[in-house]
Short mmCIF file of C-alpha atoms and ligand atoms in Angstrom, two decimals:
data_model
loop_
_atom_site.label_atom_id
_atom_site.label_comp_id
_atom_site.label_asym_id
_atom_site.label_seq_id
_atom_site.Cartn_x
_atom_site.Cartn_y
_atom_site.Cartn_z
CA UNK A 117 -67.27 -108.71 -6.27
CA UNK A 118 -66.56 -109.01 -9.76
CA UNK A 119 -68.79 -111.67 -11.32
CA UNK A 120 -66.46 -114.78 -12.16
CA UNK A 121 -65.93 -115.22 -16.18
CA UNK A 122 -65.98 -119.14 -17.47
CA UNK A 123 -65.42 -119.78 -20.93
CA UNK A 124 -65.34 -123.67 -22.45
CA UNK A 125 -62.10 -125.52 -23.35
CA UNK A 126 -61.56 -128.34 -25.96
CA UNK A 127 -59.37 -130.48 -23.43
CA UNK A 128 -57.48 -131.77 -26.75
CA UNK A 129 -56.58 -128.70 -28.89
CA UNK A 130 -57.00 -126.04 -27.06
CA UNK A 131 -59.76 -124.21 -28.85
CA UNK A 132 -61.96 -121.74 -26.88
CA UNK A 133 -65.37 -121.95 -27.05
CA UNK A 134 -68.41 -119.29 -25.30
CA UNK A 135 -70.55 -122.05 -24.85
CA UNK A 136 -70.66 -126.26 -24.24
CA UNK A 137 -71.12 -128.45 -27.15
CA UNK A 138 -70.51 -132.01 -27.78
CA UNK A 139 -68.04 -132.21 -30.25
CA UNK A 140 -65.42 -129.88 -30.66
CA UNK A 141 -65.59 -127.85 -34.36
CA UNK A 142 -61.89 -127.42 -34.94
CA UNK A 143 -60.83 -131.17 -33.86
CA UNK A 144 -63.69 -132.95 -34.49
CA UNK A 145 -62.87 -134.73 -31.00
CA UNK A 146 -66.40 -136.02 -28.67
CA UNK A 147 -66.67 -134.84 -24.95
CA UNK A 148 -63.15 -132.74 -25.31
CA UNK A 149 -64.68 -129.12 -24.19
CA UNK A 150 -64.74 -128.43 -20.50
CA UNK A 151 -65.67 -125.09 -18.49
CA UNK A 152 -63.05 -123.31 -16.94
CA UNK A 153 -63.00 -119.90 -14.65
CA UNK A 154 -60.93 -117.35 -16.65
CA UNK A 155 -60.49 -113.43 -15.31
CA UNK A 156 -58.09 -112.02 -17.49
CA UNK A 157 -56.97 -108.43 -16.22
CA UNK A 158 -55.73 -105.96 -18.83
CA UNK A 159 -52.15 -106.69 -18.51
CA UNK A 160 -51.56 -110.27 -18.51
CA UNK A 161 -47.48 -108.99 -18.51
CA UNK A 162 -44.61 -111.64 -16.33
CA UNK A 163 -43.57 -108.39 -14.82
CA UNK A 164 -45.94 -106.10 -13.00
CA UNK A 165 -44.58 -102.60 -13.67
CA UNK A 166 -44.08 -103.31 -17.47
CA UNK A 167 -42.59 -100.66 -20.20
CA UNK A 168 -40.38 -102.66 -22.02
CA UNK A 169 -43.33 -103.96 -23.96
CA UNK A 170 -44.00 -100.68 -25.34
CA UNK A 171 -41.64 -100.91 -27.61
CA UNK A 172 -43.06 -101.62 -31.74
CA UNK A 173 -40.10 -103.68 -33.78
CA UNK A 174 -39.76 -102.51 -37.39
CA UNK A 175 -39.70 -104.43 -40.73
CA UNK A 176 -35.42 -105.26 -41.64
CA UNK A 177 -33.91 -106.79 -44.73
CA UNK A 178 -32.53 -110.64 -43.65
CA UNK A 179 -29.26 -109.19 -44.31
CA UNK A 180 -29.29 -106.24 -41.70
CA UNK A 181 -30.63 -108.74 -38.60
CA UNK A 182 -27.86 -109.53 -36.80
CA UNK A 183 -27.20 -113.19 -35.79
CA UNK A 184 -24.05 -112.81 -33.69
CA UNK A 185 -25.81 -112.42 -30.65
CA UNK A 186 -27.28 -116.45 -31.16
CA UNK A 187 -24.42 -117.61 -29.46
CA UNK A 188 -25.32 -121.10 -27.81
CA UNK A 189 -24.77 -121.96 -23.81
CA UNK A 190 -22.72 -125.01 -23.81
CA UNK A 191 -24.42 -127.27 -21.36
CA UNK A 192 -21.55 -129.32 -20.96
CA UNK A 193 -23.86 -132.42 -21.91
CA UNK A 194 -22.59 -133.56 -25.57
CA UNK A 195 -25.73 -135.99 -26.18
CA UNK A 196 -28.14 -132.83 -25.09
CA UNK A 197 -26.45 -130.07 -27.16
CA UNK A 198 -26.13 -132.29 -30.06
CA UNK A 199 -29.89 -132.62 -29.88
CA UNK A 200 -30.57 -129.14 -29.67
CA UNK A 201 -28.20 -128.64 -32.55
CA UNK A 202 -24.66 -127.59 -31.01
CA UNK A 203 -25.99 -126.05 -27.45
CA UNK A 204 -28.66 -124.00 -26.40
CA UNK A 205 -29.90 -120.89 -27.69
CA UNK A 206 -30.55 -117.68 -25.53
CA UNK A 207 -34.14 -116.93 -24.82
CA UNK A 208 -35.12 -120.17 -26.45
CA UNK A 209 -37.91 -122.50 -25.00
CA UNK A 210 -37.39 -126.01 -24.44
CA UNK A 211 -40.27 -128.48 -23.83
CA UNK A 212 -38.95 -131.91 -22.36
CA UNK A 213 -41.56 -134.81 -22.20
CA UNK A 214 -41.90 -137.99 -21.26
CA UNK A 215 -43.32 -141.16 -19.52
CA UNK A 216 -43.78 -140.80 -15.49
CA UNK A 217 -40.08 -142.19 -13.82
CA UNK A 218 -38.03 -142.19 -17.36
CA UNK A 219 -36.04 -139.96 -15.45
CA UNK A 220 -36.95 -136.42 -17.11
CA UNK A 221 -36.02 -134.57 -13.68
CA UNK A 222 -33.04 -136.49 -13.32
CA UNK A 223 -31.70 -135.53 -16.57
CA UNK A 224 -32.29 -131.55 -16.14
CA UNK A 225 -31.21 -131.54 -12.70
CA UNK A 226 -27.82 -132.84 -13.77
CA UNK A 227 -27.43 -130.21 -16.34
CA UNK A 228 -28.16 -127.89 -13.94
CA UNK A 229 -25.64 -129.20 -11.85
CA UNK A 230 -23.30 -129.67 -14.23
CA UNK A 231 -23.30 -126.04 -16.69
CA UNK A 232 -21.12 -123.21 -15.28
CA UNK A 233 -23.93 -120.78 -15.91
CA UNK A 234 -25.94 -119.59 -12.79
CA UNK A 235 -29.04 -121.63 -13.45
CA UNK A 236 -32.65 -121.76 -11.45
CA UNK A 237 -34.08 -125.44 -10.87
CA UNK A 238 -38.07 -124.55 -9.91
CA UNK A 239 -40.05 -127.64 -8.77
CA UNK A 240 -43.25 -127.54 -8.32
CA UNK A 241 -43.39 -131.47 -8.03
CA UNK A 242 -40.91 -132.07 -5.35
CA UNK A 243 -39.30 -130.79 -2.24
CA UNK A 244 -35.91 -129.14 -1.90
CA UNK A 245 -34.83 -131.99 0.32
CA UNK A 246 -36.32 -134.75 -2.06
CA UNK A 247 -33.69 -132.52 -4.73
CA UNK A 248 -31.06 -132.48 -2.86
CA UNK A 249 -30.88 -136.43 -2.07
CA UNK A 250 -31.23 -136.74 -5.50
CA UNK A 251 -28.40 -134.28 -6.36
CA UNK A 252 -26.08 -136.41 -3.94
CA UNK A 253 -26.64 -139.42 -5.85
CA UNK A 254 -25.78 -137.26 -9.09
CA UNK A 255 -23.16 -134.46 -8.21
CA UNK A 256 -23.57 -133.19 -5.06
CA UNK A 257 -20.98 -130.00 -5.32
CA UNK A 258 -21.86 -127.57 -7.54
CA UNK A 259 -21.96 -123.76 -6.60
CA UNK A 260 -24.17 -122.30 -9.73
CA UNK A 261 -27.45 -124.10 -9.40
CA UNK A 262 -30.24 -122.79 -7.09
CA UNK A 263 -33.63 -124.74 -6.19
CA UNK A 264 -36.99 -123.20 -6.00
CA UNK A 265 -39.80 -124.80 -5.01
CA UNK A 266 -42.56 -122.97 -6.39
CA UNK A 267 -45.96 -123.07 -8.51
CA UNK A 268 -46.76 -118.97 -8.52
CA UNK A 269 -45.90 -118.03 -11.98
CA UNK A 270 -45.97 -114.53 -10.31
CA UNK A 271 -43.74 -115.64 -7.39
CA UNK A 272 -41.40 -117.58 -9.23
CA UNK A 273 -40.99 -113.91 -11.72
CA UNK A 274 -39.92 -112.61 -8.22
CA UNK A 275 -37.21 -114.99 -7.17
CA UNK A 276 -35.89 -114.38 -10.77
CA UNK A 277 -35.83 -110.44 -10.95
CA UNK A 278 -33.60 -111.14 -7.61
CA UNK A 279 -31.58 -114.11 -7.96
CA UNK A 280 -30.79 -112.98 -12.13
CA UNK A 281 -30.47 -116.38 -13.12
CA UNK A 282 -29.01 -117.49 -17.04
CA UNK A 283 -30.89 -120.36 -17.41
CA UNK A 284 -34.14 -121.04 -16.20
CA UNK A 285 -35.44 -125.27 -15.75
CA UNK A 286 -39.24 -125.66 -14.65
CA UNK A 287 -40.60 -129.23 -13.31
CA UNK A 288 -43.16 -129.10 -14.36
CA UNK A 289 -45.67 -126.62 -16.59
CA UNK A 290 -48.45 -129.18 -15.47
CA UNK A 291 -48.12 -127.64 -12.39
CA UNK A 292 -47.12 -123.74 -12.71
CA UNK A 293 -50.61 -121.92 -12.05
CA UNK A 294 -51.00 -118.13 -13.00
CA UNK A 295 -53.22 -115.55 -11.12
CA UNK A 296 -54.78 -113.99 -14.05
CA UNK A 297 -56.32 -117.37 -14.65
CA UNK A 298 -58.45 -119.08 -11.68
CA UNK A 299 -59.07 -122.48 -12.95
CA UNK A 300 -56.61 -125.09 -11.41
CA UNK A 301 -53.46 -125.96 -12.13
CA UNK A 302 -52.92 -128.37 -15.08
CA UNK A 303 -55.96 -127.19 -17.01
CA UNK A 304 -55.60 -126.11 -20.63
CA UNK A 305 -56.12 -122.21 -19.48
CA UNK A 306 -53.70 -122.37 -17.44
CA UNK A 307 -50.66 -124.15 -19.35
CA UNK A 308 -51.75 -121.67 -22.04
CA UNK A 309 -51.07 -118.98 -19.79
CA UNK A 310 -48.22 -119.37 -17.59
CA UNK A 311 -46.40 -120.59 -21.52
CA UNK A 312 -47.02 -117.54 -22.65
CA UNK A 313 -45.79 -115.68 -19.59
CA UNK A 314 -42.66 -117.77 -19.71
CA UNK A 315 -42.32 -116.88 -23.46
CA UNK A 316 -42.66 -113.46 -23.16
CA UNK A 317 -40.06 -113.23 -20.78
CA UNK A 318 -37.50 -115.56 -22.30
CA UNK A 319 -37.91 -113.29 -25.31
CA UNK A 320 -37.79 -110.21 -23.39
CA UNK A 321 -34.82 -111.46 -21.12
CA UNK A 322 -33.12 -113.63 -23.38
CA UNK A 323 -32.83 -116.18 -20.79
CA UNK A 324 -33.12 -119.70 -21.99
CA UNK A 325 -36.31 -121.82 -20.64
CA UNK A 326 -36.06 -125.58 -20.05
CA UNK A 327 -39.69 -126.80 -19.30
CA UNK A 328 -40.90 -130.52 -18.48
CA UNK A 329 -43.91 -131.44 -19.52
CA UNK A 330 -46.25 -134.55 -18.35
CA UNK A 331 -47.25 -137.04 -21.40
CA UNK A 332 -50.91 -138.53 -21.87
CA UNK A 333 -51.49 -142.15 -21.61
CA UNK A 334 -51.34 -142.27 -26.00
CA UNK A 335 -47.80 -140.68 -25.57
CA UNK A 336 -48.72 -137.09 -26.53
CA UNK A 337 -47.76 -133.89 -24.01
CA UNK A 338 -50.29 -133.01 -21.86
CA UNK A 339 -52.22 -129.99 -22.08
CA UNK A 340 -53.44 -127.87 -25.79
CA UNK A 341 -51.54 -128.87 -28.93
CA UNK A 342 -50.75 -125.15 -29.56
CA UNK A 343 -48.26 -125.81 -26.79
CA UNK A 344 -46.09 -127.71 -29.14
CA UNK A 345 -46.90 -124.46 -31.43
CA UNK A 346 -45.35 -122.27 -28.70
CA UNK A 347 -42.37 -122.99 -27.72
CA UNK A 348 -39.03 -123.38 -30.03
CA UNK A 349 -38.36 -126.87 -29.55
CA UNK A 350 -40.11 -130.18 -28.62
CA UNK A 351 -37.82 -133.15 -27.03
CA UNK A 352 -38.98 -136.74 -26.06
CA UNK A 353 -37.38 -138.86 -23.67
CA UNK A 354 -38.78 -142.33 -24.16
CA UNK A 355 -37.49 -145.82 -23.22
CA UNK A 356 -38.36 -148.80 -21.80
CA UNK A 357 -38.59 -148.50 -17.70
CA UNK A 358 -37.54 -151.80 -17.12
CA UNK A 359 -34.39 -151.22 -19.28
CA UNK A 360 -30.85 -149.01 -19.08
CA UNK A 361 -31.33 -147.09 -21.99
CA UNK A 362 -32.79 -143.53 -22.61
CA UNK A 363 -33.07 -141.69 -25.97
CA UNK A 364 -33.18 -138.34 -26.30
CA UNK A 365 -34.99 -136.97 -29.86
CA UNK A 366 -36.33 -133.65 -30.91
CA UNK A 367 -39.64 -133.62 -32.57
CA UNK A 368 -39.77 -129.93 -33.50
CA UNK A 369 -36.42 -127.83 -33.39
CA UNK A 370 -36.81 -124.16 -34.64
CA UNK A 371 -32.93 -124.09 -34.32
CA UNK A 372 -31.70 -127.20 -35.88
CA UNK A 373 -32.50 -130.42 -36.94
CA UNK A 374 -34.65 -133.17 -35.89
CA UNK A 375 -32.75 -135.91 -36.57
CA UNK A 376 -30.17 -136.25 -34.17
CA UNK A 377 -30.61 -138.42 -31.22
CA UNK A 378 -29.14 -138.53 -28.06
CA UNK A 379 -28.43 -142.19 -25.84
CA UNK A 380 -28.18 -142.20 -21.93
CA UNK A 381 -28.20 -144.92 -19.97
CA UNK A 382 -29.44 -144.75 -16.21
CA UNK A 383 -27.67 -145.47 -13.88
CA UNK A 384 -27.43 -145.49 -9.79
CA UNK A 385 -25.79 -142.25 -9.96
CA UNK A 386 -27.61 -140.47 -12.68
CA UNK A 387 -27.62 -140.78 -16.18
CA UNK A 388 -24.35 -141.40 -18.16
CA UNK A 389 -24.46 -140.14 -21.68
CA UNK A 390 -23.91 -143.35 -24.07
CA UNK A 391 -20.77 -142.09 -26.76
CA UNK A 392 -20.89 -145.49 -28.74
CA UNK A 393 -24.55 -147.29 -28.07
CA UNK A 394 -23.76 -150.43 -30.86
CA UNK A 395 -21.17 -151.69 -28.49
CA UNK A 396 -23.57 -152.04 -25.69
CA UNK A 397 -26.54 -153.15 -27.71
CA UNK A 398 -25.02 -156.60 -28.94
CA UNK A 399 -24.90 -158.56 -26.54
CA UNK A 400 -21.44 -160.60 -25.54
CA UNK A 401 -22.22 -164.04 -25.45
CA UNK A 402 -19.44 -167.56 -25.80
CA UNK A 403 -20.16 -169.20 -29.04
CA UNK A 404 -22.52 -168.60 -31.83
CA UNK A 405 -25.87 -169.23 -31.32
CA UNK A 406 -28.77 -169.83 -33.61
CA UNK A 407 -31.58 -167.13 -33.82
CA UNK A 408 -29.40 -164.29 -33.46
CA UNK A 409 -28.44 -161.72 -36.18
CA UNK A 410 -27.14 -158.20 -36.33
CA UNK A 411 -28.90 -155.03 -37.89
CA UNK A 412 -27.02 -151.82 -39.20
CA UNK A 413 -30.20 -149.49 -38.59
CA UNK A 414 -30.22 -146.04 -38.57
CA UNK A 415 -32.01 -143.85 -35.61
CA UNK A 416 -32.39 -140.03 -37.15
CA UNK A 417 -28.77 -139.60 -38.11
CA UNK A 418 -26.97 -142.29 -36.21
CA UNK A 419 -25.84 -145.29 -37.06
CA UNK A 420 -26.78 -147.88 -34.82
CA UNK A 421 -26.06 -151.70 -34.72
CA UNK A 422 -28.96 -154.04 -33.26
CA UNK A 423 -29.40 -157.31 -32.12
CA UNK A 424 -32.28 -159.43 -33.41
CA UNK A 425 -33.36 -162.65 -31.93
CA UNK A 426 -35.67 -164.74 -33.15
CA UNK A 427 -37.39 -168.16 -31.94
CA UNK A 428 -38.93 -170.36 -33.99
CA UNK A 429 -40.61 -173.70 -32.52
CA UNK A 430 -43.39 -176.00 -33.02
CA UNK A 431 -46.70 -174.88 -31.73
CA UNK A 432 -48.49 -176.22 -28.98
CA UNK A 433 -51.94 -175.43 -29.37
CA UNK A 434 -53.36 -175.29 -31.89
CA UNK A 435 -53.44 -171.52 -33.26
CA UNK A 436 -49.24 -170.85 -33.59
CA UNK A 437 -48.23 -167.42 -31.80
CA UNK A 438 -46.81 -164.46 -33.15
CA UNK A 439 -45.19 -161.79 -30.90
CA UNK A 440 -42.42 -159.52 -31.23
CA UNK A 441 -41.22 -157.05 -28.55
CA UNK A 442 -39.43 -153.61 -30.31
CA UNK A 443 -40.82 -154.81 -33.43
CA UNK A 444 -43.91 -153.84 -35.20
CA UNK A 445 -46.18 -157.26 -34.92
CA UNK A 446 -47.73 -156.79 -38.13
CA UNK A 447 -44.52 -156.21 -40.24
CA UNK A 448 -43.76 -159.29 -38.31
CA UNK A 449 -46.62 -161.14 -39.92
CA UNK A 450 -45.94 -160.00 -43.51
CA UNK A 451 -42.28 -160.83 -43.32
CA UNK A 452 -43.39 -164.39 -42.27
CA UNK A 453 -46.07 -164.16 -45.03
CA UNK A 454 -43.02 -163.48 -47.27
CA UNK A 455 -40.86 -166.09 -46.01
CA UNK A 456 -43.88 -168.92 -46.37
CA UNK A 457 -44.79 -167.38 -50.22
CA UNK A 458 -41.48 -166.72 -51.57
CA UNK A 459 -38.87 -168.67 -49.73
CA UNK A 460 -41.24 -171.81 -49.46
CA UNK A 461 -40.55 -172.18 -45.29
CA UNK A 462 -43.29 -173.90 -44.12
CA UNK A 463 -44.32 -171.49 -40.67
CA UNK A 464 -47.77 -171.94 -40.91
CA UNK A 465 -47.76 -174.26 -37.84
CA UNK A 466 -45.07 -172.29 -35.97
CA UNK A 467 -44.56 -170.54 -32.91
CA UNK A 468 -42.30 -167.31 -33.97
CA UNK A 469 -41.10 -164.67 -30.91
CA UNK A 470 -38.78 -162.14 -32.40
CA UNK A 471 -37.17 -159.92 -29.31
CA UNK A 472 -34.96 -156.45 -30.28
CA UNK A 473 -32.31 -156.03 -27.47
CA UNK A 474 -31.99 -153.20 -25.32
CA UNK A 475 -35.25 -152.55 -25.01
CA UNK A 476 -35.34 -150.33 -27.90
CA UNK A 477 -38.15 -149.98 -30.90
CA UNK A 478 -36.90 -149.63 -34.60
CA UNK A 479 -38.69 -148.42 -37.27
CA UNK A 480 -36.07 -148.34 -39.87
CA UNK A 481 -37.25 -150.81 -42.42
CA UNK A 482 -33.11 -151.86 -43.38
CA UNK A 483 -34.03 -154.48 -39.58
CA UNK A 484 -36.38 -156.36 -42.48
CA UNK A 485 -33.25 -158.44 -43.34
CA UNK A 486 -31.75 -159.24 -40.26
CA UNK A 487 -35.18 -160.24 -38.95
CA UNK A 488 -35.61 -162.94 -41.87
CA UNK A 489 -32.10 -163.80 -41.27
CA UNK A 490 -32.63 -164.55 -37.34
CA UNK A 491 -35.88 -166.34 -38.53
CA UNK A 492 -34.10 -168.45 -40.48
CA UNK A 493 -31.21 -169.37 -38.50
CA UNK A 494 -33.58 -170.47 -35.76
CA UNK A 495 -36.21 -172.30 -37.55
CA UNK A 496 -32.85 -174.28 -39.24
CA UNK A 497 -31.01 -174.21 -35.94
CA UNK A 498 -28.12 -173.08 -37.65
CA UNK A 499 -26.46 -170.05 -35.84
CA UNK A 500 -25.00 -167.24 -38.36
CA UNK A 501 -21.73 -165.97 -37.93
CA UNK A 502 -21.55 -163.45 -35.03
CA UNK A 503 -19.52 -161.11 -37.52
CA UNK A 504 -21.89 -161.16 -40.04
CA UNK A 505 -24.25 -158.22 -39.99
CA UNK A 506 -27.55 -157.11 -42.16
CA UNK A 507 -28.93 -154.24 -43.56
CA UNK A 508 -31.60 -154.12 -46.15
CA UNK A 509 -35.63 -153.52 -46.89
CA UNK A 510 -37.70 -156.63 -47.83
CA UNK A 511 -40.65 -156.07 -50.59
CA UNK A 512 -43.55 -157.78 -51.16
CA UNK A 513 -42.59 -160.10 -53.58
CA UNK A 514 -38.91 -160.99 -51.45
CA UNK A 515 -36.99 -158.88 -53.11
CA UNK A 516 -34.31 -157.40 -51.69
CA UNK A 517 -34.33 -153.54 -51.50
CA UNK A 518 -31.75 -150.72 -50.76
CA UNK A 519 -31.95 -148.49 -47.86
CA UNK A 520 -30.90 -144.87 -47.97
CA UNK A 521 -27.38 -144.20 -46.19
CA UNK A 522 -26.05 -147.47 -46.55
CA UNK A 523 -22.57 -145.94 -46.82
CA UNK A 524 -22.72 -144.76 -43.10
CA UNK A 525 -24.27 -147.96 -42.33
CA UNK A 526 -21.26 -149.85 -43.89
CA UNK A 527 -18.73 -147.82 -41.94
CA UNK A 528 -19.82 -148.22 -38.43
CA UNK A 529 -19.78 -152.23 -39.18
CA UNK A 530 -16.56 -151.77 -40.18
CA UNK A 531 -15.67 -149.17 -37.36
CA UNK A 532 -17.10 -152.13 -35.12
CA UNK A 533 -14.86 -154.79 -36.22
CA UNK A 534 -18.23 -157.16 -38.78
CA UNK A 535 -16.83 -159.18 -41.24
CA UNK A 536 -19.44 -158.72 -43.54
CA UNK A 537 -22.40 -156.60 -44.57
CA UNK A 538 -25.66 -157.96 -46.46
CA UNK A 539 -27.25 -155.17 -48.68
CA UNK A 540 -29.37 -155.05 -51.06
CA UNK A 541 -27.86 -155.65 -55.03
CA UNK A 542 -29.25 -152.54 -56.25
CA UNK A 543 -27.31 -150.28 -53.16
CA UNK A 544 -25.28 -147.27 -54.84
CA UNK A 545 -22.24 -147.88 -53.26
CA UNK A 546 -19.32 -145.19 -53.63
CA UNK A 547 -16.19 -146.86 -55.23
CA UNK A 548 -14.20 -146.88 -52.39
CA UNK A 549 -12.90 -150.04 -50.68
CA UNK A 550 -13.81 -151.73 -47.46
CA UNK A 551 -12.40 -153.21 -45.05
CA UNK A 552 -15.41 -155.76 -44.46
CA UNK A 553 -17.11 -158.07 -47.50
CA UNK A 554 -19.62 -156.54 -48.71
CA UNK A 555 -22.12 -159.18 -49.70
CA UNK A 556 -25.13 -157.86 -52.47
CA UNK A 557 -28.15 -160.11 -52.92
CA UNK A 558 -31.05 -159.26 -54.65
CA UNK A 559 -33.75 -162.69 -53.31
CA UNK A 560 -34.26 -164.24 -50.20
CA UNK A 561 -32.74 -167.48 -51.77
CA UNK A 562 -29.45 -165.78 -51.78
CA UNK A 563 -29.29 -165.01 -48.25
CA UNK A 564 -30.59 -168.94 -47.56
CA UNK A 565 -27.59 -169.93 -49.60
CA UNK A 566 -25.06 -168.14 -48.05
CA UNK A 567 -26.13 -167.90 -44.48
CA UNK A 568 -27.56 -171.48 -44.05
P1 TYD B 790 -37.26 -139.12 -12.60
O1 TYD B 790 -36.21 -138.19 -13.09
O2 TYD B 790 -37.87 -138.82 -11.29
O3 TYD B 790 -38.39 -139.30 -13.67
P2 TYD B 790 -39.45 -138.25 -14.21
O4 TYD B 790 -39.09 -136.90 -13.74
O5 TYD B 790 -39.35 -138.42 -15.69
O6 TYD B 790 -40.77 -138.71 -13.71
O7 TYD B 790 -36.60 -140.56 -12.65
C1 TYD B 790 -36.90 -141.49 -11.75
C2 TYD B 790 -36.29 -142.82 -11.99
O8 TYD B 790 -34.91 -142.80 -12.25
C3 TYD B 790 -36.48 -143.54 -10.71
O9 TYD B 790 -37.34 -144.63 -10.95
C4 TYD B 790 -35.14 -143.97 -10.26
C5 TYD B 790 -34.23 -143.72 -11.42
N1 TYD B 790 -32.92 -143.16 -11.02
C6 TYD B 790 -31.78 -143.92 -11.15
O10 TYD B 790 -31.84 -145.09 -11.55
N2 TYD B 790 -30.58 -143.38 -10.81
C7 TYD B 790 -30.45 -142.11 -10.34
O11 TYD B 790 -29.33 -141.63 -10.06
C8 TYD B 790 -31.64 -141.31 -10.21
C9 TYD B 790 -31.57 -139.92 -9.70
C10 TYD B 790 -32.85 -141.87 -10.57
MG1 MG B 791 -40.07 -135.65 -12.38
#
């Protein structure tokens, strides 16, 4: 018997060590490396009788590679392709993660049931009955999309030399094992391995890989970084699971760009891809009420309009609470700091709850303004006109600052039927005219005076 190889893993990068140590050189990381059982043969190939592989590829100019044959599949998903940057491309690798339940299998299996191209589903998480109901709920007739359930790497390179599938979707690389490698399935070895197998034969093949991925508790995909490094493109799906709404971003694309975004919204029969999300993310309510104000944000490229609400009361006890929910709580903090400094509101012995609807976190700085805005209108109990939306940075010293695309931001008020917009004085605005009032301050006073 051949005497079993183990080499040592850094459980966070990936790194390979020959033997244990405590902290891990190339990450710096404590407790990270881990023995594993490795046996690599010499030919660690996704096909067993292998020639193709023989072949060296020769230096070209750019201008003699030829690009026609990147035509994209058209996954007949307009949110999905748009992330990807107008469809899939052939022999590309897709890595999908996300939170446990946000509905990462749901969303591949519909593509799969929805594309014209023959397509292989392989689960290695669930059965092909557990599919199937699930398929029912989604689109239960479709005559192009075959299940596998399946962990074999070398198994599941079987099924596909027979069944010639175009598109390939596995649930999930967390749970593919490889028999060159014998540690278990999951471990950094492992993923390593049955990635690269998968690469070299969506290269080889051409055939385009969808691949689900498992997250860690701080968000990031399980398993090496160099995974990331591997394949061509990185997508999140991330939400809240106690609300409707799904986004879809890349965070690496080697074929387009990271800044589109794609909305879904779950629902009993799958999830529906969201066209025009600022419709559904202000709320409809009778009446204006106080607290409330609108935000034209950005997320990546789109323009998207969000409700703020804000409550501002009296504190009970004696230290006043501060907690926001889609909000960063210390920006929070310093635009109440702001507020108390600048504006001369006394908050100090306040409760303030801020809440973003739709269960959705924004980063983009142009919410500052609608947040003081909401603030406002709360602590004064005076509601602000429900056309009335906001878009604008808040410095240090309450000034009012611009945000970058304020022209898009301006046009999807408008396209939504606002009144007017609150910027920021120093905006470069095009000389073109609006529709909507376009209203430029430049101090928090200002916005007091004409909101309050
Ligand atoms: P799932 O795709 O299994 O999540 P993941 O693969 O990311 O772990 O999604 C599961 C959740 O989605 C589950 O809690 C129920 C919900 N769901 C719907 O609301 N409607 C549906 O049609 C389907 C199929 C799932
Ligand atoms: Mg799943």
């Amino acid at each position: 018997m051949a005497k079993i190889k183990t080499s040592f893993f850094c459980q966070n990068c990936g790194t390979q060590f020959a033997k244990w140590q405590g902290q891990c050189t190339s990450c710096k990381e404590w407790n990270t490396i881990v023995e594993e059982v490795i046996q690599k043969p010499e030919k660690t190939s996704w096909k067993t009788n292998d020639t193709k592989s023989l072949r060296i590829s020769k230096p070209l100019k750019v201008s003699e590679i030829d690009t026609s044959k990147e035509a994209r599949i058209d996954l007949r998903d307009s949110e999905f392709n748009r992330v990807l940057g107008g469809g899939m491309v052939k022999g590309s690798l897709i890595l999908l993660g996300g939170e446990p339940g946000i509905g990462k299998s749901t969303l591949l299996l519909q593509i799969a049931l929805r594309v014209k191209h023959k397509i292989l589903y392989v689960s290695g998480e669930e059965s092909q009955k557990q599919i199937k109901m699930r398929a029912e709920r989604i689109n239960p007739n479709s005559d192009n999309c075959y299940i596998l359930t399946e962990t074999k790497t070398q198994n599941i390179f079987k099924q596909i030399e027979n069944l010639q599938p175009e598109i390939i979707i596995i649930d999930s690389i967390q749970t593919l094992h490889s028999d060159y490698i014998e540690s278990s399935a999951g471990s950094i070895s492992q993923i390593k391995e049955c990635t690269s197998e998968l690469i070299k034969f969506a290269k080889e093949t051409a055939t385009p890989v969808l691949l689900i991925g498992h997250i860690t508790k701080d968000g990031n995909i399980a398993g090496p970084k160099i995974l990331e490094h591997m394949v061509d493109t990185v997508l999140q799906f991330e939400g809240d699971r106690n609300h409707v709404f799904r986004i879809l971003r890349a965070n690496k694309n080697r074929f387009g760009s990271t800044n589109e975004l794609g909305i879904y919204e779950m629902q009993g029969s799958g999830l529906r891809e969201v066209s025009n999300p600022s419709e559904i993310l202000i709320s409809e309510k009778d009446g204006e009420l106080s607290g409330n104000a609108v935000a034209a944000t950005l997320e990546g490229l789109r323009p998207l309009m969000i409700e703020v609400q804000a409550l501002v009361s009296t504190a009970v006890y004696g230290t006043p609470q501060r907690s926001a929910t889609g909000f960063n709580a210390k920006r929070l903090n310093m635009l109440l700091a702001i507020l108390e400094k600048r504006a001369g509101f006394r908050l100090g012995a306040k409760d303030v709850f801020l809440n973003i609807t739709g269960g959705i976190t924004v980063d983009d700085p142009a919410i500052d303004l609608a947040i003081i805005a909401a603030i406002l209108s709360s602590n004064e109990d005076v509601p602000i006109q429900s056309d009335y939306c906001f878009a604008a940075e808040i410095g240090l010293s309450g000034e009012i600052r611009p945000v970058q695309r304020i022209e898009q931001r301006i046009l999807e008020a408008e396209k939504l039927g606002f009144k007017a917009i609150f910027v920021s004085k120093y905006s470069k605005l095009p000389e073109s005219s609006y529709q909507l009032g376009i209203h430029k301050i430049s101090k928090i006073e200002d916005l007091v005076e004409i909101i309050l």
